[in-house]
mmCIF file of C-alpha atoms in Angstrom:
data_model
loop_
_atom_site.group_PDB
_atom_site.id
_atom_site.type_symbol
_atom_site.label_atom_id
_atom_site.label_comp_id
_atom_site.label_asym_id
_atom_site.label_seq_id
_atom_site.Cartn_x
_atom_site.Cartn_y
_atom_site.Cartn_z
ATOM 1 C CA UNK A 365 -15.363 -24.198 9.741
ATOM 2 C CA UNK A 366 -14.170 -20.751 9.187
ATOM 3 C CA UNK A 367 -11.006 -19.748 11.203
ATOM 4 C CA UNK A 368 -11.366 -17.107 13.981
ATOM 5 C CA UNK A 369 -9.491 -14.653 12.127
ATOM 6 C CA UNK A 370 -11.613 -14.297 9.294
ATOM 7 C CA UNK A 371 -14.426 -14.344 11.017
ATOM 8 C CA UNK A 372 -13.381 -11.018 12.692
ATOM 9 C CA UNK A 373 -12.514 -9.751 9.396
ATOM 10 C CA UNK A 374 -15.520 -10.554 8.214
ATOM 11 C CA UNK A 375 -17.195 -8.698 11.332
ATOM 12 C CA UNK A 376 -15.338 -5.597 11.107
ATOM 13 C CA UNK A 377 -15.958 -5.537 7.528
ATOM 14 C CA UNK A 378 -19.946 -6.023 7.727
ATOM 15 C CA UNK A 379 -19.743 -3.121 10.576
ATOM 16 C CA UNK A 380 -18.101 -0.159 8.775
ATOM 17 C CA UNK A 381 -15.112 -0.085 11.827
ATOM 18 C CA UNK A 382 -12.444 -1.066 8.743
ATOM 19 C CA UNK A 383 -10.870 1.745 6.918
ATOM 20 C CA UNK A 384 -12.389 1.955 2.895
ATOM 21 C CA UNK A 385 -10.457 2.515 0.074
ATOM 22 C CA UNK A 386 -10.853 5.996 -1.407
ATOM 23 C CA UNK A 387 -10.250 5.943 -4.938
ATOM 24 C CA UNK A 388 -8.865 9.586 -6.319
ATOM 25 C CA UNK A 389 -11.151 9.147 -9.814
ATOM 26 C CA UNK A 390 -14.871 8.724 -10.748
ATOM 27 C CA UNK A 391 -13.593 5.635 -13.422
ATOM 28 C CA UNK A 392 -12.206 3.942 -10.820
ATOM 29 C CA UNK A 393 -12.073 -0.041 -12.051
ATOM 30 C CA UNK A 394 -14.529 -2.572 -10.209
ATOM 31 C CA UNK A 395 -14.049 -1.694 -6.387
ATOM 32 C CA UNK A 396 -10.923 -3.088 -4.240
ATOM 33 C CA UNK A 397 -11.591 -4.944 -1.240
ATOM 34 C CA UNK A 398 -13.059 -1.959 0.533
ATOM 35 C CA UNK A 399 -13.003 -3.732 3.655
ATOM 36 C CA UNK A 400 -9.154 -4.651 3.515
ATOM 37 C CA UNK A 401 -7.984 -0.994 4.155
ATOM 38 C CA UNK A 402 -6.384 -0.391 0.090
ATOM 39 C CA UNK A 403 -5.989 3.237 -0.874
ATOM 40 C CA UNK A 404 -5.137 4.215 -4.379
ATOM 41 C CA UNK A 405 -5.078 6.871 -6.492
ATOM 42 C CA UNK A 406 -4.779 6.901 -10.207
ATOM 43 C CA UNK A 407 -1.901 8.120 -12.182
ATOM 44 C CA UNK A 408 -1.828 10.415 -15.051
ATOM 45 C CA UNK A 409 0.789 9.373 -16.313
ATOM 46 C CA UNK A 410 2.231 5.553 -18.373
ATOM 47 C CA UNK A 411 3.199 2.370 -15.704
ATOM 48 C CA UNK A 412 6.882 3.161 -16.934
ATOM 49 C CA UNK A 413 6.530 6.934 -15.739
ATOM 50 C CA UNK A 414 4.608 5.789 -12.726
ATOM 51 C CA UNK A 415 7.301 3.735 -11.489
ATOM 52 C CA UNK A 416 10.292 5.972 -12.104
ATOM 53 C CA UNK A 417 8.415 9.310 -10.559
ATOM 54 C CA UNK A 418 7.300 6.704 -7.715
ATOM 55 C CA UNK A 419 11.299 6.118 -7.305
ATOM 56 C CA UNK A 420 11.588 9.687 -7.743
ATOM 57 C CA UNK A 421 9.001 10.635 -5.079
ATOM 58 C CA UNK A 422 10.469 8.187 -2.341
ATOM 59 C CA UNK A 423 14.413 9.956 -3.497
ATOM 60 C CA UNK A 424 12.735 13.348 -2.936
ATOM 61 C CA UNK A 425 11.320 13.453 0.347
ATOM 62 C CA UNK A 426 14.585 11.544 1.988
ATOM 63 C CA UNK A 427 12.580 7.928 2.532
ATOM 64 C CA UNK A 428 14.789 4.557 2.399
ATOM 65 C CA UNK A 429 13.760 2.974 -0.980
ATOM 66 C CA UNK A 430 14.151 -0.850 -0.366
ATOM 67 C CA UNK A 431 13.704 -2.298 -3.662
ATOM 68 C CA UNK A 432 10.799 -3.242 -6.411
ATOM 69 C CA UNK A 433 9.649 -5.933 -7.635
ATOM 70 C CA UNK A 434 8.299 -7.071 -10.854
ATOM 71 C CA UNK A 435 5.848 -9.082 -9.958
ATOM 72 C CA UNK A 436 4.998 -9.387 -14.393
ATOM 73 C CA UNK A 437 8.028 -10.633 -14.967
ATOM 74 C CA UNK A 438 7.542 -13.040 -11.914
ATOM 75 C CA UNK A 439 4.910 -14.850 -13.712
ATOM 76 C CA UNK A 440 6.602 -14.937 -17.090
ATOM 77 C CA UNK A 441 8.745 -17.054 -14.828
ATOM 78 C CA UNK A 442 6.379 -19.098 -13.783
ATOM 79 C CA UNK A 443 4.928 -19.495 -17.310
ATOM 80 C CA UNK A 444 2.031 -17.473 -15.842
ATOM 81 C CA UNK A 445 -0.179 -13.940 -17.394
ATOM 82 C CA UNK A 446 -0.568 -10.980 -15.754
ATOM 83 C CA UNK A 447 -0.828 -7.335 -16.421
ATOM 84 C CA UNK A 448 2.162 -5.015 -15.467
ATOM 85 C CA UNK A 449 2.359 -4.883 -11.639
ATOM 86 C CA UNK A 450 5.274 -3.645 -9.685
ATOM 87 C CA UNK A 451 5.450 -3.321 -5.582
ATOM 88 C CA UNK A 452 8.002 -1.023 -4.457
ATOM 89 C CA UNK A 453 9.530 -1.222 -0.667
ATOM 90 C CA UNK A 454 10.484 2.139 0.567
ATOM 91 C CA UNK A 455 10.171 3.644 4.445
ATOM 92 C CA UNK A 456 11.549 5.237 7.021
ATOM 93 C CA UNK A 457 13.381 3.350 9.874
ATOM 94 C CA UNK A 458 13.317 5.162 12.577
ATOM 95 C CA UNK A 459 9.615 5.533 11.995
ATOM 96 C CA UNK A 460 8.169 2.058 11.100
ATOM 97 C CA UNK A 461 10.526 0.462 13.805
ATOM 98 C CA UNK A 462 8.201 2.478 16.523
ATOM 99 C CA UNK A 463 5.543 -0.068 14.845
ATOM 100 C CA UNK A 464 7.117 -2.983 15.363
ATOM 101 C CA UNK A 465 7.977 -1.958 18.818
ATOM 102 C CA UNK A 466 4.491 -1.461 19.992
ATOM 103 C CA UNK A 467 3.836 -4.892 17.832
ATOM 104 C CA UNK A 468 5.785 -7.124 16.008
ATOM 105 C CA UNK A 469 3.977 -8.327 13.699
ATOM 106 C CA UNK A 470 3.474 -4.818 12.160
ATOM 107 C CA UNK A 471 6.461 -6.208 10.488
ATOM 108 C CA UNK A 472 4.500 -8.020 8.028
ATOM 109 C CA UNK A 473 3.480 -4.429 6.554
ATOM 110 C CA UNK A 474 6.956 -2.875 6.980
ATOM 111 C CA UNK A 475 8.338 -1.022 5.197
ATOM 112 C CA UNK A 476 5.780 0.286 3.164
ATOM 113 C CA UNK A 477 4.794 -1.266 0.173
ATOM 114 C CA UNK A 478 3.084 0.659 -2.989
ATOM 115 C CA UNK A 479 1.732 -1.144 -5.742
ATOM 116 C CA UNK A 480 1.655 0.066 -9.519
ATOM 117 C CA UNK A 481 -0.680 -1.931 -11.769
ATOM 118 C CA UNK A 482 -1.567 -1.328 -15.047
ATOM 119 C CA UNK A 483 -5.351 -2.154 -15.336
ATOM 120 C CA UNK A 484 -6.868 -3.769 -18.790
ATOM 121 C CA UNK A 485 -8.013 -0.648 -20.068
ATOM 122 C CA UNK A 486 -4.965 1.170 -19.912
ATOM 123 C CA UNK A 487 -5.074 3.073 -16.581
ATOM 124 C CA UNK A 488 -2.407 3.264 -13.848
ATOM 125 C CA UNK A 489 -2.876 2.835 -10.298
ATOM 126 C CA UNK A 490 -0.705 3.688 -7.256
ATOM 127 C CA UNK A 491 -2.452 1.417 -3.890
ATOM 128 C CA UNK A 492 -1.149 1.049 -0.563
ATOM 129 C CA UNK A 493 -2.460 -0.322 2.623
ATOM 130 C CA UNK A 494 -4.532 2.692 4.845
ATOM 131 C CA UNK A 495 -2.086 3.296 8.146
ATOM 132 C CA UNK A 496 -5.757 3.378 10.049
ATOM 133 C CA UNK A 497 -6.358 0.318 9.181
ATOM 134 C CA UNK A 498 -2.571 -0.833 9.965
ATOM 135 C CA UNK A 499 -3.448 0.675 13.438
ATOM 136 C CA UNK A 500 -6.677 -1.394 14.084
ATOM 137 C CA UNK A 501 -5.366 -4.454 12.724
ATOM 138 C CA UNK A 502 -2.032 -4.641 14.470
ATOM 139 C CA UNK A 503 -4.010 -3.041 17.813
ATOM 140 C CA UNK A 504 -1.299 -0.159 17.944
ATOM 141 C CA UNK A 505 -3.127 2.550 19.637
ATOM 142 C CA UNK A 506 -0.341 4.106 20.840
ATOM 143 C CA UNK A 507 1.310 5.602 17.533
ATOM 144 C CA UNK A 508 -1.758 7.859 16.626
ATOM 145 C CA UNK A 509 0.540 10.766 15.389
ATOM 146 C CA UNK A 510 3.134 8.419 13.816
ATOM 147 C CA UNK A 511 0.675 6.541 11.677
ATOM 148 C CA UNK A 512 -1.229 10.179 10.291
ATOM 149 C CA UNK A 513 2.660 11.518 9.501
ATOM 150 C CA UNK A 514 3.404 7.869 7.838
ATOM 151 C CA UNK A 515 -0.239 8.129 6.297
ATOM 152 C CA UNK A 516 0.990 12.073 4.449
ATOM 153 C CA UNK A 517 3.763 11.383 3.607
ATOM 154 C CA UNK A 518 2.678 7.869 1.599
ATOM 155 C CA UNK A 519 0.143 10.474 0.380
ATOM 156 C CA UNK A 520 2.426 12.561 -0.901
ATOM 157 C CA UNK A 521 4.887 10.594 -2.418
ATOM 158 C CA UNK A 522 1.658 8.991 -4.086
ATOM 159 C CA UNK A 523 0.815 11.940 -5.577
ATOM 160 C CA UNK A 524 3.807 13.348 -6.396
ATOM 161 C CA UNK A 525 4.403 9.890 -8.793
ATOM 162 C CA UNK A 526 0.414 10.217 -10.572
ATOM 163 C CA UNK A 527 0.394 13.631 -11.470
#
């Protein structure tokens, strides 16, 4: 038996009503999980460069960076392969708090988290969860203008680390 909640996901995923990922490039590797609500864009420039102009980016436009994590060197721990992958933790308080005031369990996608992966062939991708689809899933329909300010400015600081 499949549980209730992926059975809805399942639903809003065969109707369209989830957010898509939008990827920034026409060689965009094999399609994320459109229906899970992942933007990324691609970076122009090396996973080393990515990170520290990501960390840059976050510095620049005043946002609480949180930490990274290396989630390679994770697995090397673990006697496990993977490609280079960080997830950095950055946000803005007084901001993603008003999330987990109109529900708590927004929490489990605060602060934002970006993800840099290195793909097989080379390329570099920034990817972060779509704040629409943050919105539908935690039911917050209350925080319309906070979510499109916390959706440009993840933008930006997305774009100011891949180009």
């Amino acid at each position: 038996m499949i549980a209730r909640p992926i059975l809805l996901a399942l639903a809003l995923a065969v109707s369209g009503t989830v957010a898509e990922a939008r990827d920034t490039a026409p060689n965009a590797p094999a399609p994320v999980a459109k229906a899970l609500g992942i933007v990324r864009i691609r970076s122009t420039h090396s996973f080393d460069e990515t990170v520290a102009r990501l960390k840059a980016a976050i510095a620049a436009k005043g946002v609480r960076f949180f930490d990274a994590i290396d989630q390679q060197a994770l697995g090397k721990e673990a006697n496990l392969t993977i490609g280079k992958s960080v997830i950095v933790r950055f946000g803005n308080p007084p901001l993603g708090v008003q999330f987990l005031q109109a529900n708590r369990y927004a929490g489990l996608d605060w602060p934002v988290r970006m993800l840099v992966i290195e793909e097989a062939d080379g390329s570099v991708w920034l990817a972060w969860t779509d704040f629409t689809f943050m919105a539908k899933r935690y039911g917050i329909t209350t925080q319309n203008a906070q979510f499109k300010m916390a959706a440009e400015v993840a933008g930006s600081i997305a774009a100011d680390a891949a180009r």
